[in-house]
Short mmCIF file of C-alpha atoms in Angstrom, two decimals:
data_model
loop_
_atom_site.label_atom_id
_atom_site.label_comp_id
_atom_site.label_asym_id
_atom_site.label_seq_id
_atom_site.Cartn_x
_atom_site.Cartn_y
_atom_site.Cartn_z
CA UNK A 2 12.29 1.19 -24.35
CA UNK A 3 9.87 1.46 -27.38
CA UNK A 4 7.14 4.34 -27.53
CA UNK A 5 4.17 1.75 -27.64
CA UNK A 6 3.07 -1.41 -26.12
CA UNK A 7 -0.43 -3.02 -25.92
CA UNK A 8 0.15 -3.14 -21.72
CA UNK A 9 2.09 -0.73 -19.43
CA UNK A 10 1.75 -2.22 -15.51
CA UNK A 11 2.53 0.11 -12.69
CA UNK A 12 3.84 -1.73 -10.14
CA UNK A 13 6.09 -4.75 -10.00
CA UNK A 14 4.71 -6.20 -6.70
CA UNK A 15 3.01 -9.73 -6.58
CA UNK A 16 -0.03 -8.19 -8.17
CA UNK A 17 2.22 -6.31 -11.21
CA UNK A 18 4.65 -9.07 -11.85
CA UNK A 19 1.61 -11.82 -12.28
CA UNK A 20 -0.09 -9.53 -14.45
CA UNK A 21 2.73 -8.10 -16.86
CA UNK A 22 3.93 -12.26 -17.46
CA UNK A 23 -0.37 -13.37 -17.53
CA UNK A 24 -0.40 -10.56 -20.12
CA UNK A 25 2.87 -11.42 -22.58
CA UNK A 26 2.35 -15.41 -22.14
CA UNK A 27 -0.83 -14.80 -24.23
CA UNK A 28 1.01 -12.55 -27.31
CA UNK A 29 0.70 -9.14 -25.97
CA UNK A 30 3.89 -6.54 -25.17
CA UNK A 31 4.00 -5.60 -21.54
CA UNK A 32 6.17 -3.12 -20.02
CA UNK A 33 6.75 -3.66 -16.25
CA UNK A 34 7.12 -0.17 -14.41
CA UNK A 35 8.43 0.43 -11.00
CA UNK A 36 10.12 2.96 -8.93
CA UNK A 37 12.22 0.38 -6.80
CA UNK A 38 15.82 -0.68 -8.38
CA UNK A 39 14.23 -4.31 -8.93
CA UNK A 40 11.01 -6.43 -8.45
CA UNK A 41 9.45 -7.20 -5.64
CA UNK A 42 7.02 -4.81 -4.42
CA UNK A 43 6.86 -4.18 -0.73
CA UNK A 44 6.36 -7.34 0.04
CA UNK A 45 9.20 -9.09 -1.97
CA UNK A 46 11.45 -6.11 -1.86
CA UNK A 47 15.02 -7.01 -2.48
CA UNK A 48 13.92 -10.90 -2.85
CA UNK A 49 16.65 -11.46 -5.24
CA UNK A 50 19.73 -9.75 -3.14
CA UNK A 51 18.67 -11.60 -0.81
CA UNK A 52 17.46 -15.12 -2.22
CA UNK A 53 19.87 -18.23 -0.58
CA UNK A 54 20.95 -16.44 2.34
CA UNK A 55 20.49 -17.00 5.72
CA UNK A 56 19.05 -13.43 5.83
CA UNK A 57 16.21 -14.57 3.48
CA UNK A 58 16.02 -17.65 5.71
CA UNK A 59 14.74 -15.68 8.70
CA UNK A 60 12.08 -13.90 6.86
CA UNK A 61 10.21 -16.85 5.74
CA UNK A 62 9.15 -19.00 3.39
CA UNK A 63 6.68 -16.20 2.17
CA UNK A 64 9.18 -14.12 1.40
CA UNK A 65 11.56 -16.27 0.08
CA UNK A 66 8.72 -17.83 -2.87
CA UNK A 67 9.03 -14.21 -4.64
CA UNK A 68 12.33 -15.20 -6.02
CA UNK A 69 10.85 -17.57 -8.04
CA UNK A 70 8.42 -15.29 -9.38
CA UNK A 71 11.00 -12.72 -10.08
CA UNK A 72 13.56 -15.14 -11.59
CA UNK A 73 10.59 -16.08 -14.33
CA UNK A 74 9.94 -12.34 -15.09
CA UNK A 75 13.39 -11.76 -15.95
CA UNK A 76 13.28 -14.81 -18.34
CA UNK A 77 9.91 -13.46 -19.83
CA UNK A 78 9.71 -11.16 -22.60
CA UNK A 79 8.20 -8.73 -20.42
CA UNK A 80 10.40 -5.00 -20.79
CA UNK A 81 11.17 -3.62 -17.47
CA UNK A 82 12.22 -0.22 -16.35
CA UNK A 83 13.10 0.33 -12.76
CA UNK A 84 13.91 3.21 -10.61
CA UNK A 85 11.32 4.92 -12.60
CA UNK A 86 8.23 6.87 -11.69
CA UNK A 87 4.77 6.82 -13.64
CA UNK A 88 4.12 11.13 -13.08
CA UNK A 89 1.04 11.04 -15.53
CA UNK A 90 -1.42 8.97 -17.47
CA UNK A 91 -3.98 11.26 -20.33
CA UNK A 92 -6.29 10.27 -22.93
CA UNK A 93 -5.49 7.62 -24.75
CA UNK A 94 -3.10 6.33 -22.32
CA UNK A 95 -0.40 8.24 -22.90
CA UNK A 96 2.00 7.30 -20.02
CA UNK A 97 4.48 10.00 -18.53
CA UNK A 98 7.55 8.68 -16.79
CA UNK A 99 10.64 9.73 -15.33
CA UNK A 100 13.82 7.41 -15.72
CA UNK A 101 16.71 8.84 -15.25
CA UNK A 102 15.55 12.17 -14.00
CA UNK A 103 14.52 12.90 -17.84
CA UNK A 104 10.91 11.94 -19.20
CA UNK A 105 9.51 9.33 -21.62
CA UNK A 106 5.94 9.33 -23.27
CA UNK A 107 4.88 5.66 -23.93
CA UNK A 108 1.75 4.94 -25.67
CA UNK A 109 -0.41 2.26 -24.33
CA UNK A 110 -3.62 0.42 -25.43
CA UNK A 111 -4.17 -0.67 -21.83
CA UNK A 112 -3.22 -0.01 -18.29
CA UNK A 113 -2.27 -2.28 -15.45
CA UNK A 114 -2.45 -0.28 -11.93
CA UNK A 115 -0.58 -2.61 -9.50
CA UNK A 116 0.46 -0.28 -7.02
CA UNK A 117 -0.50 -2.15 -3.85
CA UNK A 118 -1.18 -0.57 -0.25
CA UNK A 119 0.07 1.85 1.88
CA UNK A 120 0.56 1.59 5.82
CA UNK A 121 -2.81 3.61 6.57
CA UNK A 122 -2.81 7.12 8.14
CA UNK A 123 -2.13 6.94 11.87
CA UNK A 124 -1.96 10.34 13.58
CA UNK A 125 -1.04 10.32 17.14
CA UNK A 126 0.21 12.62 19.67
CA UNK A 127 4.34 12.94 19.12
CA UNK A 128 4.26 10.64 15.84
CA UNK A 129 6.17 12.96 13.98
CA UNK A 130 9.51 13.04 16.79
CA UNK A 131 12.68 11.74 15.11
CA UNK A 132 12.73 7.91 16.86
CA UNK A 133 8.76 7.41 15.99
CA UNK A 134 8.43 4.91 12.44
CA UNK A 135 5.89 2.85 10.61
CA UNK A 136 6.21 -0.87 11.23
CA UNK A 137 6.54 -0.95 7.76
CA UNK A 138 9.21 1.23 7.26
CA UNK A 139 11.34 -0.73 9.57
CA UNK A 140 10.48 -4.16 7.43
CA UNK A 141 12.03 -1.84 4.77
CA UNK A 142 15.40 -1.24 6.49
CA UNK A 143 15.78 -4.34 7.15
CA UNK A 144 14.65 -6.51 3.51
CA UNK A 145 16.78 -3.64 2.08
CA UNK A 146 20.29 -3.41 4.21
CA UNK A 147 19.72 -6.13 6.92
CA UNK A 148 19.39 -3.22 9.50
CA UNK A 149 18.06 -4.02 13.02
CA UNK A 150 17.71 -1.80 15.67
CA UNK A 151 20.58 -1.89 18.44
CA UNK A 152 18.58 -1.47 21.33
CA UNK A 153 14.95 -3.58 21.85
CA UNK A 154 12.37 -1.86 20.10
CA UNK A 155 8.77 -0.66 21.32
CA UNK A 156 5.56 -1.83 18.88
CA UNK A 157 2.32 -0.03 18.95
CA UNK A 158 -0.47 -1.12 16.79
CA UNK A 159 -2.58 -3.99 15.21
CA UNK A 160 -2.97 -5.92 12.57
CA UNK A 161 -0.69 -9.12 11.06
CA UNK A 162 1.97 -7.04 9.80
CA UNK A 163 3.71 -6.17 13.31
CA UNK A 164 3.64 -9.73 14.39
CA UNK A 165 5.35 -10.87 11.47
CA UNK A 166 8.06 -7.98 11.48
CA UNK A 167 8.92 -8.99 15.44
CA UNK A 168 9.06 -12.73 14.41
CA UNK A 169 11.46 -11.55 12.03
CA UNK A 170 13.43 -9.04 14.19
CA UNK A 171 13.86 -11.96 16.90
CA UNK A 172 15.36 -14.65 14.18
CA UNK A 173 18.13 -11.98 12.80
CA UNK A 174 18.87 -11.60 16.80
CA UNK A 175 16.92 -8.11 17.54
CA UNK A 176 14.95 -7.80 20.39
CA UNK A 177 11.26 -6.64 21.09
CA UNK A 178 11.18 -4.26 24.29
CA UNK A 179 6.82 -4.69 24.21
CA UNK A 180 4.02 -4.92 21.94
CA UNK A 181 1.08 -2.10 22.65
CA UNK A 182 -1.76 -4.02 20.84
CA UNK A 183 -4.33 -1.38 20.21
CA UNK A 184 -7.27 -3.18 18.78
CA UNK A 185 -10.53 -2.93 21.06
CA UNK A 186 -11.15 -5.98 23.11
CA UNK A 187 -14.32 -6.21 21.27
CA UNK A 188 -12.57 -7.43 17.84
CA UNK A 189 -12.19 -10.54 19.65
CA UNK A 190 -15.95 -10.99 19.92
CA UNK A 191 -16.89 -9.76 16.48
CA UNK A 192 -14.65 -11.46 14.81
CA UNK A 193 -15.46 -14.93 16.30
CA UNK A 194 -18.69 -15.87 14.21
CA UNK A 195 -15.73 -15.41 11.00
CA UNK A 196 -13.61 -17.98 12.08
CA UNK A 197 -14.90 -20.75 10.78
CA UNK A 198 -14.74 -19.19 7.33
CA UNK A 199 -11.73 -18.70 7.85
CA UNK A 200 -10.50 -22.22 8.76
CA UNK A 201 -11.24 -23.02 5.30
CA UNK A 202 -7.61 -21.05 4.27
CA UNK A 203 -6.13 -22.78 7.74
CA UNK A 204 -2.62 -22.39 6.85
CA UNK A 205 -2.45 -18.69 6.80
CA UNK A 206 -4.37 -18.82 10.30
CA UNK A 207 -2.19 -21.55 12.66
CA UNK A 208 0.81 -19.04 11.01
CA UNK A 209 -0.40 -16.55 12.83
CA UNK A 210 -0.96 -18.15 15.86
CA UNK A 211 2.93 -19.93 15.35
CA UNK A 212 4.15 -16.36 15.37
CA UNK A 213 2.44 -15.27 18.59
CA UNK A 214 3.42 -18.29 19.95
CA UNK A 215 7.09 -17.66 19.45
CA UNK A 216 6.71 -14.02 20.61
CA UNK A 217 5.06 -15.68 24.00
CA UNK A 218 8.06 -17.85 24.30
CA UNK A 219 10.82 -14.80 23.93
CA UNK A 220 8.96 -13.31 26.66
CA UNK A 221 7.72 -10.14 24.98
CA UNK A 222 5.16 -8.48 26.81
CA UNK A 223 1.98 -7.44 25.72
CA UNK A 224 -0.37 -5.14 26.66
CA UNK A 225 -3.84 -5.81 24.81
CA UNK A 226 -7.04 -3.47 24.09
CA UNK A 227 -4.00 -0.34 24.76
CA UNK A 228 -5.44 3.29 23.55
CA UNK A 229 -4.15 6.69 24.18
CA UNK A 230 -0.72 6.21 22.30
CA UNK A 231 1.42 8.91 22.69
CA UNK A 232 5.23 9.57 21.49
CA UNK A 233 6.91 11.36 24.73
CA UNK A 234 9.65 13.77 24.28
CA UNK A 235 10.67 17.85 22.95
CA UNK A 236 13.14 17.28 20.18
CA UNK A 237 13.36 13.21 19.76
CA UNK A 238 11.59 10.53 20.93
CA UNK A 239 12.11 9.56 25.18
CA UNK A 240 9.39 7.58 25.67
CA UNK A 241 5.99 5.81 24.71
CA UNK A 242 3.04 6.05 26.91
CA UNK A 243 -0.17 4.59 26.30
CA UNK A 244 -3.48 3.54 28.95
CA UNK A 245 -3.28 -0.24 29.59
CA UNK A 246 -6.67 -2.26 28.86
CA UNK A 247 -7.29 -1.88 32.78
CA UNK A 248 -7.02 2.62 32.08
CA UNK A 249 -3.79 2.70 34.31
CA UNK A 250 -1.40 5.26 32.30
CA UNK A 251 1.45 3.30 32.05
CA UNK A 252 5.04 4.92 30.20
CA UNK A 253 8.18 3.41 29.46
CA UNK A 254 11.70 5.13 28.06
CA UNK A 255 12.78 4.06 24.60
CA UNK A 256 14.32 6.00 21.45
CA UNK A 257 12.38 3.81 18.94
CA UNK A 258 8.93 3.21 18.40
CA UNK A 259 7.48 1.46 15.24
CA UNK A 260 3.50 1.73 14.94
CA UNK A 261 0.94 0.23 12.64
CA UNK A 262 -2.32 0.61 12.16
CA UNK A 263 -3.15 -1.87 9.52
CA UNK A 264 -2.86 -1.55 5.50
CA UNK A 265 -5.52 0.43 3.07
CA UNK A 266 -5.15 0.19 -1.24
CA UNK A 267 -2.79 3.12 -2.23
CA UNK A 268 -5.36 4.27 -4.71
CA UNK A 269 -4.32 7.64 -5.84
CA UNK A 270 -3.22 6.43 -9.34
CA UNK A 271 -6.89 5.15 -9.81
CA UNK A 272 -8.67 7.94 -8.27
CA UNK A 273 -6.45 10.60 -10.64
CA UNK A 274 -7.51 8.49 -13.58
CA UNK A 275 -11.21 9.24 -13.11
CA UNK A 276 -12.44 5.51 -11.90
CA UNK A 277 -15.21 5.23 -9.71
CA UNK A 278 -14.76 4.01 -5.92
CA UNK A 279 -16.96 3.01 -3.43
CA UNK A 280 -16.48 2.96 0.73
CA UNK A 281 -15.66 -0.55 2.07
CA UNK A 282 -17.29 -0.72 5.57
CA UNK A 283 -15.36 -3.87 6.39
CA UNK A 284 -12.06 -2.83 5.54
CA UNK A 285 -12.72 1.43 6.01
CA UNK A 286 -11.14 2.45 3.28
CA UNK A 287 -12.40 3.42 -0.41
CA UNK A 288 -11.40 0.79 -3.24
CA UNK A 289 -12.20 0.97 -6.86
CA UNK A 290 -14.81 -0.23 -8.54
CA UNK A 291 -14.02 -3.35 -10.47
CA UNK A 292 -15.76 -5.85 -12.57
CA UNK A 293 -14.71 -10.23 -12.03
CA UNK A 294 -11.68 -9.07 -14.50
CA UNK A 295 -10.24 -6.00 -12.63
CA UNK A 296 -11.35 -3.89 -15.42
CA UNK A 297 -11.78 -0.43 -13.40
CA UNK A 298 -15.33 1.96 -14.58
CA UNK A 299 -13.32 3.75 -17.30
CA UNK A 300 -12.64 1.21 -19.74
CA UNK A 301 -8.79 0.03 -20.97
CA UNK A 302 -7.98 0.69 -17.09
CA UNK A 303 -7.47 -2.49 -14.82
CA UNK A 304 -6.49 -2.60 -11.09
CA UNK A 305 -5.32 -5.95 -9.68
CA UNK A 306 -3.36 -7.03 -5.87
CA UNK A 307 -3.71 -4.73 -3.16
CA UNK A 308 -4.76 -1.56 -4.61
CA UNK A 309 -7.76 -2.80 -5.54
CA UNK A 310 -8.40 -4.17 -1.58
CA UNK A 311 -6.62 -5.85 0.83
CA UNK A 312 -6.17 -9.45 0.13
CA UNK A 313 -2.38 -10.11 1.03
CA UNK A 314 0.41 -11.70 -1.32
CA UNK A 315 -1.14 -14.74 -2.53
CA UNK A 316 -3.82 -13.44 -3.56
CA UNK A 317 -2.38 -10.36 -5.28
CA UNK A 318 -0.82 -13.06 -7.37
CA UNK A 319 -4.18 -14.74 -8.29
CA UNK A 320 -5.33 -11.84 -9.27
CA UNK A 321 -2.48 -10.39 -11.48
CA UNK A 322 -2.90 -13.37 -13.43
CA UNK A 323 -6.55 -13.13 -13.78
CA UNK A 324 -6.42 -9.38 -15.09
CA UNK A 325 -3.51 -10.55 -17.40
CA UNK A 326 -6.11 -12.64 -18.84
CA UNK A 327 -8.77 -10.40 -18.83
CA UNK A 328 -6.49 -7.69 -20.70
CA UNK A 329 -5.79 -10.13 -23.39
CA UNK A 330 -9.55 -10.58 -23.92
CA UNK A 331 -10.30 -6.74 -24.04
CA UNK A 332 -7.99 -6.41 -26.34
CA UNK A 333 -9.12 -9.19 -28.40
CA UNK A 334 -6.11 -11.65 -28.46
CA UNK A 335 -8.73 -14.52 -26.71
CA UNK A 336 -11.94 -15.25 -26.99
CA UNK A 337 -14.13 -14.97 -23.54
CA UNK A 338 -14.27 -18.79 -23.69
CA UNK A 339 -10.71 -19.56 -23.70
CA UNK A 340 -10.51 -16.80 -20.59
CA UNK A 341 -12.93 -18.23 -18.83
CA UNK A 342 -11.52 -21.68 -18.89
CA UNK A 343 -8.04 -20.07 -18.14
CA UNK A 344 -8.70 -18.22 -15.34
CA UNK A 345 -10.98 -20.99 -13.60
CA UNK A 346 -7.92 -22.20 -11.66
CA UNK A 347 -6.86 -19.08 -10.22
CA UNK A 348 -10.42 -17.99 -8.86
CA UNK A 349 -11.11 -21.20 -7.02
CA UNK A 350 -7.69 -20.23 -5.55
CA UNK A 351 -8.58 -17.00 -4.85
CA UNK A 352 -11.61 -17.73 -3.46
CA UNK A 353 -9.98 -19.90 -0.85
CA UNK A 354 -7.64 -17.06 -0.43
CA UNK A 355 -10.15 -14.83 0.02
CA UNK A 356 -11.91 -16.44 2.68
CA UNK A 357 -10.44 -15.68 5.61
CA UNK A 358 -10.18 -11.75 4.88
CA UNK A 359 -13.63 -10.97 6.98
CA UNK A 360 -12.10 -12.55 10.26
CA UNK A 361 -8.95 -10.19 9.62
CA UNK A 362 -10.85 -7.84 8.98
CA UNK A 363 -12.93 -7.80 11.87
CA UNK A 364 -9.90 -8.75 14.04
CA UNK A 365 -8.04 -6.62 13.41
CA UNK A 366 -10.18 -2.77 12.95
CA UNK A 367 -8.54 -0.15 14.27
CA UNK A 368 -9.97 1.91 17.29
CA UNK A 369 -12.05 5.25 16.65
CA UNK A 370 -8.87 7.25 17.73
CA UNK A 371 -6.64 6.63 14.88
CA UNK A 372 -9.65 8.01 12.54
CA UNK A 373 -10.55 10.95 15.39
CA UNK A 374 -7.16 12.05 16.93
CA UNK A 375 -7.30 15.18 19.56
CA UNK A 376 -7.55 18.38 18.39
CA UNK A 377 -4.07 19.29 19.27
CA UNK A 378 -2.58 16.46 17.56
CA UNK A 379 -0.77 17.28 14.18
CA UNK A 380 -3.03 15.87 10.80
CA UNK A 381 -0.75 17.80 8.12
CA UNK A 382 2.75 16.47 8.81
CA UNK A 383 3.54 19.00 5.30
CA UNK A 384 1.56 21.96 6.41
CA UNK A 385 1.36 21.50 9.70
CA UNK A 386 -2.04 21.35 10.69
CA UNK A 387 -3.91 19.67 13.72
CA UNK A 388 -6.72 18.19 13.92
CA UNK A 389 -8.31 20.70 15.61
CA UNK A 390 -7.48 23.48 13.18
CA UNK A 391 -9.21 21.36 10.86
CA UNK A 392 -12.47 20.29 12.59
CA UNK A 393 -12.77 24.21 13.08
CA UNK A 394 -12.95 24.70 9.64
CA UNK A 395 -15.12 21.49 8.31
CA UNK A 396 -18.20 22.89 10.82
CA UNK A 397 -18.09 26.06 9.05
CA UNK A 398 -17.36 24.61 5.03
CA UNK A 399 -19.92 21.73 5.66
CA UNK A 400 -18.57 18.29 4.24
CA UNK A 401 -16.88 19.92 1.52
CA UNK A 402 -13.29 18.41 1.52
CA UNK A 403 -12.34 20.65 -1.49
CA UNK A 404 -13.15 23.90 0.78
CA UNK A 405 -11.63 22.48 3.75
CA UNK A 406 -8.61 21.35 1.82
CA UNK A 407 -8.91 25.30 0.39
CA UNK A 408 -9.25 26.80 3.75
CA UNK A 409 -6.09 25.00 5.80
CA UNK A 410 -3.94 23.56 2.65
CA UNK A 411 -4.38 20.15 4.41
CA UNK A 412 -3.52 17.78 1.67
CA UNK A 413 -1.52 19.79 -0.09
CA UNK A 414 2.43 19.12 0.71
CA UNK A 415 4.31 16.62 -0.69
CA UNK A 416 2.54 13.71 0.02
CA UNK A 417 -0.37 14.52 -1.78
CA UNK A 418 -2.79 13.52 1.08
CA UNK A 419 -1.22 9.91 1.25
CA UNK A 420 -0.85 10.37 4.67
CA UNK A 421 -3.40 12.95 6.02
CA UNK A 422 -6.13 12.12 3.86
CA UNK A 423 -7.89 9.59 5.46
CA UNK A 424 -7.85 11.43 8.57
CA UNK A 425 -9.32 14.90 7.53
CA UNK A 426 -12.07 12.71 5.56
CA UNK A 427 -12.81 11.35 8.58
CA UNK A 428 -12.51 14.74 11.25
CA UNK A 429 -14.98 16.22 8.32
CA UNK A 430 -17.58 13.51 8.85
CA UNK A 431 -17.55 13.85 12.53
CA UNK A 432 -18.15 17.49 12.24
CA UNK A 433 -20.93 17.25 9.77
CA UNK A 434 -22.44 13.77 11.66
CA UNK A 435 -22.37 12.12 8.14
CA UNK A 436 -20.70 9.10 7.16
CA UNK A 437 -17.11 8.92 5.91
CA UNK A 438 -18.04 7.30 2.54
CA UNK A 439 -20.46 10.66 1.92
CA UNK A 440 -17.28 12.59 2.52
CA UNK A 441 -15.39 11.34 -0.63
CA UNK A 442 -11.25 11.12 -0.50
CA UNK A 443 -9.27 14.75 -1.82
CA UNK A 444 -8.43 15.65 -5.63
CA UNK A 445 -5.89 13.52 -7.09
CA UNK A 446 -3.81 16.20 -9.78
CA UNK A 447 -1.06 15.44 -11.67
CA UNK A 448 1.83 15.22 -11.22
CA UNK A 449 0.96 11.90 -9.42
CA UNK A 450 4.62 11.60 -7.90
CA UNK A 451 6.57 14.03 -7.29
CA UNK A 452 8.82 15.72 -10.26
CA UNK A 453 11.01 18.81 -11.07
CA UNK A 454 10.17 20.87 -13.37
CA UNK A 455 13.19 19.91 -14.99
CA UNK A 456 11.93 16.18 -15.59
CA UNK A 457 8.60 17.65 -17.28
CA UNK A 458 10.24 20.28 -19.47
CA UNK A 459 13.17 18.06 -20.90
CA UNK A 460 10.16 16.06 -22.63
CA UNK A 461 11.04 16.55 -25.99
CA UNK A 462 8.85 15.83 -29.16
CA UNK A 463 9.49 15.54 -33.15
CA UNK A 464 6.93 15.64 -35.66
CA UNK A 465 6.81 12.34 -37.94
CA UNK A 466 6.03 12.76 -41.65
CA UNK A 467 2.16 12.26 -41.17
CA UNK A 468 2.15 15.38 -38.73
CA UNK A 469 1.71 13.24 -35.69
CA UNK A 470 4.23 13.98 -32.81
CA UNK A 471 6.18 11.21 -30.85
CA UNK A 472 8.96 11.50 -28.53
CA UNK A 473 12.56 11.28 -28.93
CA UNK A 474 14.28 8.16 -28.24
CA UNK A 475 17.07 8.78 -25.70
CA UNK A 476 19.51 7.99 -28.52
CA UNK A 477 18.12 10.45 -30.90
CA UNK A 478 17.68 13.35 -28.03
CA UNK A 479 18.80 16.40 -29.08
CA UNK A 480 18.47 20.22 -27.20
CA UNK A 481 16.55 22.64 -28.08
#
């Protein structure tokens, strides 16, 4: 690993991968971050483990085309460094990473945030019992060690991803004990004037309607417009009980529930970084602020796939490659002609791409209880705080999520607010009437992952003959 490169990309998802190659095919040096042990993203993770087998078979054709774009990264002169964590970007894009568990300062003259989505923040009576998962996390266990649950599983939720991960659990042989599908029944009615928008992208739609169709045929029962989820049990999970679209309380036994709520862009890299975001009221969720490039409101700082709003896989890739180009033009290795004819291919793709997002969208919002849970429902999985503890406090601090943050240390554990933040944005604008965009999202500090102290102090420096100070190569490390 050298100290400087024109590009560092966090993220080697669909988004990161695009960009880092767009990026080096047009002169520049790109080094490829990510924290997993290989590329991928979430999406793609462990593609190449699993490429050729009848494993990768079940999970689809989707997730099977990431090999290819992994298999032309590694043949790329793009430098990678996996199982590594970006802890802190300053001025003049100086990039702190951990590798290793010791630290490296790389010097950038751009930045490529590619760091996707994140399951969003789903607070529910009982979610945090041992037996109670994110959909997502079980797509995890099973792209990374082929693990399936033993016994048929229980789904709670909306949105595409569950479908997909029971298609896939009933190929490798699993089985699906129900699906609690908890979007409103009035989705169905706002969301029809979108459809034939989206029928211009029909693939993507008549796949979704092949996987309920094979869920109908494996006789998995579903209960639509469900609300009132709740995880039943004292020490571990014994069973899921939700109201049926009819209000009849209905409660089965089971040991393992997966629930998913939909996806929002994992933005805290962008939001530490000082770029501006606005509130999407289609997809609820703030995104940053980007111009037809991905170049973010502080200049030198691109966002491209997911993390700049929710647009899936293919487009992520679309517009990886478009930022790669844009990069190149900011930092004058093209001319703004040569982009613009370069990049025409991949926005009428992405356009098509793009156009089914509003029916999705629309489909597939989430009710008003995963934003408002009951008060004596836990918020603050790291400082265990409810949500009533913290609408107490937000109708005496006024939308101030700083002083409410202050006041209960919601936001503060681990997690940095990935998982509660949403949530006491939203219990904050219910207590002040005001609108969740007003609100804002909490603080983003460094460090932006979590890191000993041990990684941060073993950053060691040496002062070149002009005065300037770089960091030690790992070779030339010595202790102080």
């Amino acid at each position: 690993m050298r100290g400087e490169y024109d590009l560092v990309v966090v993220g080697a998802g669909p988004a990161g991968m695009a960009g880092a190659l767009s990026s080096a095919e047009r002169g520049l040096s790109v080094l490829l971050v990510d924290e997993q042990a290989a590329p991928g993203g979430q999406i793609w993770r462990a593609v190449d483990r699993n490429d050729e087998s009848n494993f990768s078979k079940s999970l689809g054709d989707d997730y099977r085309k990431g090999a290819q774009l992994t298999r032309t990264l590694r043949d790329s002169s793009v430098e990678t460094c996996f199982n590594a964590k970006v802890w802190q970007v300053e001025d003049q894009f100086k990039v702190f990473l951990s590798v290793g568990r010791r630290s490296r300062l790389v010097n950038a003259r751009a930045i490529l945030l590619a760091t996707g989505a994140q399951e969003r923040p789903n607070p529910f009576p009982g979610w945090n019992l041992p037996g109670v998962m994110t959909v997502g996390a079980g797509q995890i266990l099973m792209k990374n060690g082929g693990s399936i649950p033993s016994k048929p599983v229980w789904i709670a939720g909306t949105g595409p991803l569950p479908l997909l991960y029971m298609k896939q659990l009933l190929d490798l042989g699993g089985a699906v004990a129900g699906y609690v599908d908890t979007a409103p029944a009035s989705n169905l009615w706002r969301s029809l004037p979108l459809l034939p928008l989206a029928l211009s992208a029909p693939k993507n739609l008549f796949k979704g309607v092949a996987w309920l169709v094979k869920l109908r045929r494996a006789g998995v029962p579903f209960y639509r417009a469900s609300d009132g989820l709740e995880a039943v049990g004292s020490n571990t999970l014994e069973a899921v009980r939700f109201r049926s679209a009819r209000k009849q309380t209905l409660e089965f036994p089971t040991d393992l529930l997966l629930t998913h709520e939909g996806v929002v862009p994992s933005v805290h890299f962008s939001m530490a970084l000082g770029c501006e975001h606005e509130w999407d009221p289609a997809q609820l969720c703030f995104v940053p602020r980007l111009n037809s490039w991905g170049e973010s409101s502080r200049a030198g700082i691109f966002v491209s796939g997911d993390g700049g709003g929710i647009a899936g896989a293919d487009a992520a890739v679309e517009l990886g490659i478009i930022a790669g180009i844009g990069i190149a033009t900011k930092l004058g290795v093209i001319s703004e002609q040569t982009a613009l004819a370069s990049a025409a291919s991949s926005r009428r793709k992405l356009r098509r791409l793009l156009s089914m997002r509003p029916f999705l969208d629309a489909l597939y919002r989430p009710r008003p209880e995963v934003f408002f849970p009951s008060d004596n429902t836990l918020v603050c999985r790291c400082e265990c705080k409810t949500a009533g503890e913290i609408r107490s406090v937000a109708k005496e601090c006024g939308a101030d999520l700083a002083m409410v943050k202050s006041a209960t240390r919601a936001g503060m554990g681990p997690c940095q607010g990935r998982q509660c933040g949403y949530t006491i944005a939203a219990l904050i604008a219910e207590a002040q009437q005001a609108s969740q965009g007003s609100v804002g999202f909490l603080n983003i500090r460094a460090p932006l992952k979590p890191v000993t102290l041990g990684e941060m102090a073993n950053l060691s420096f040496e002062v070149t003959s002009n005065g300037e100070t770089t960091p030690f190569s790992q070779t030339s490390r010595r202790s102080k």
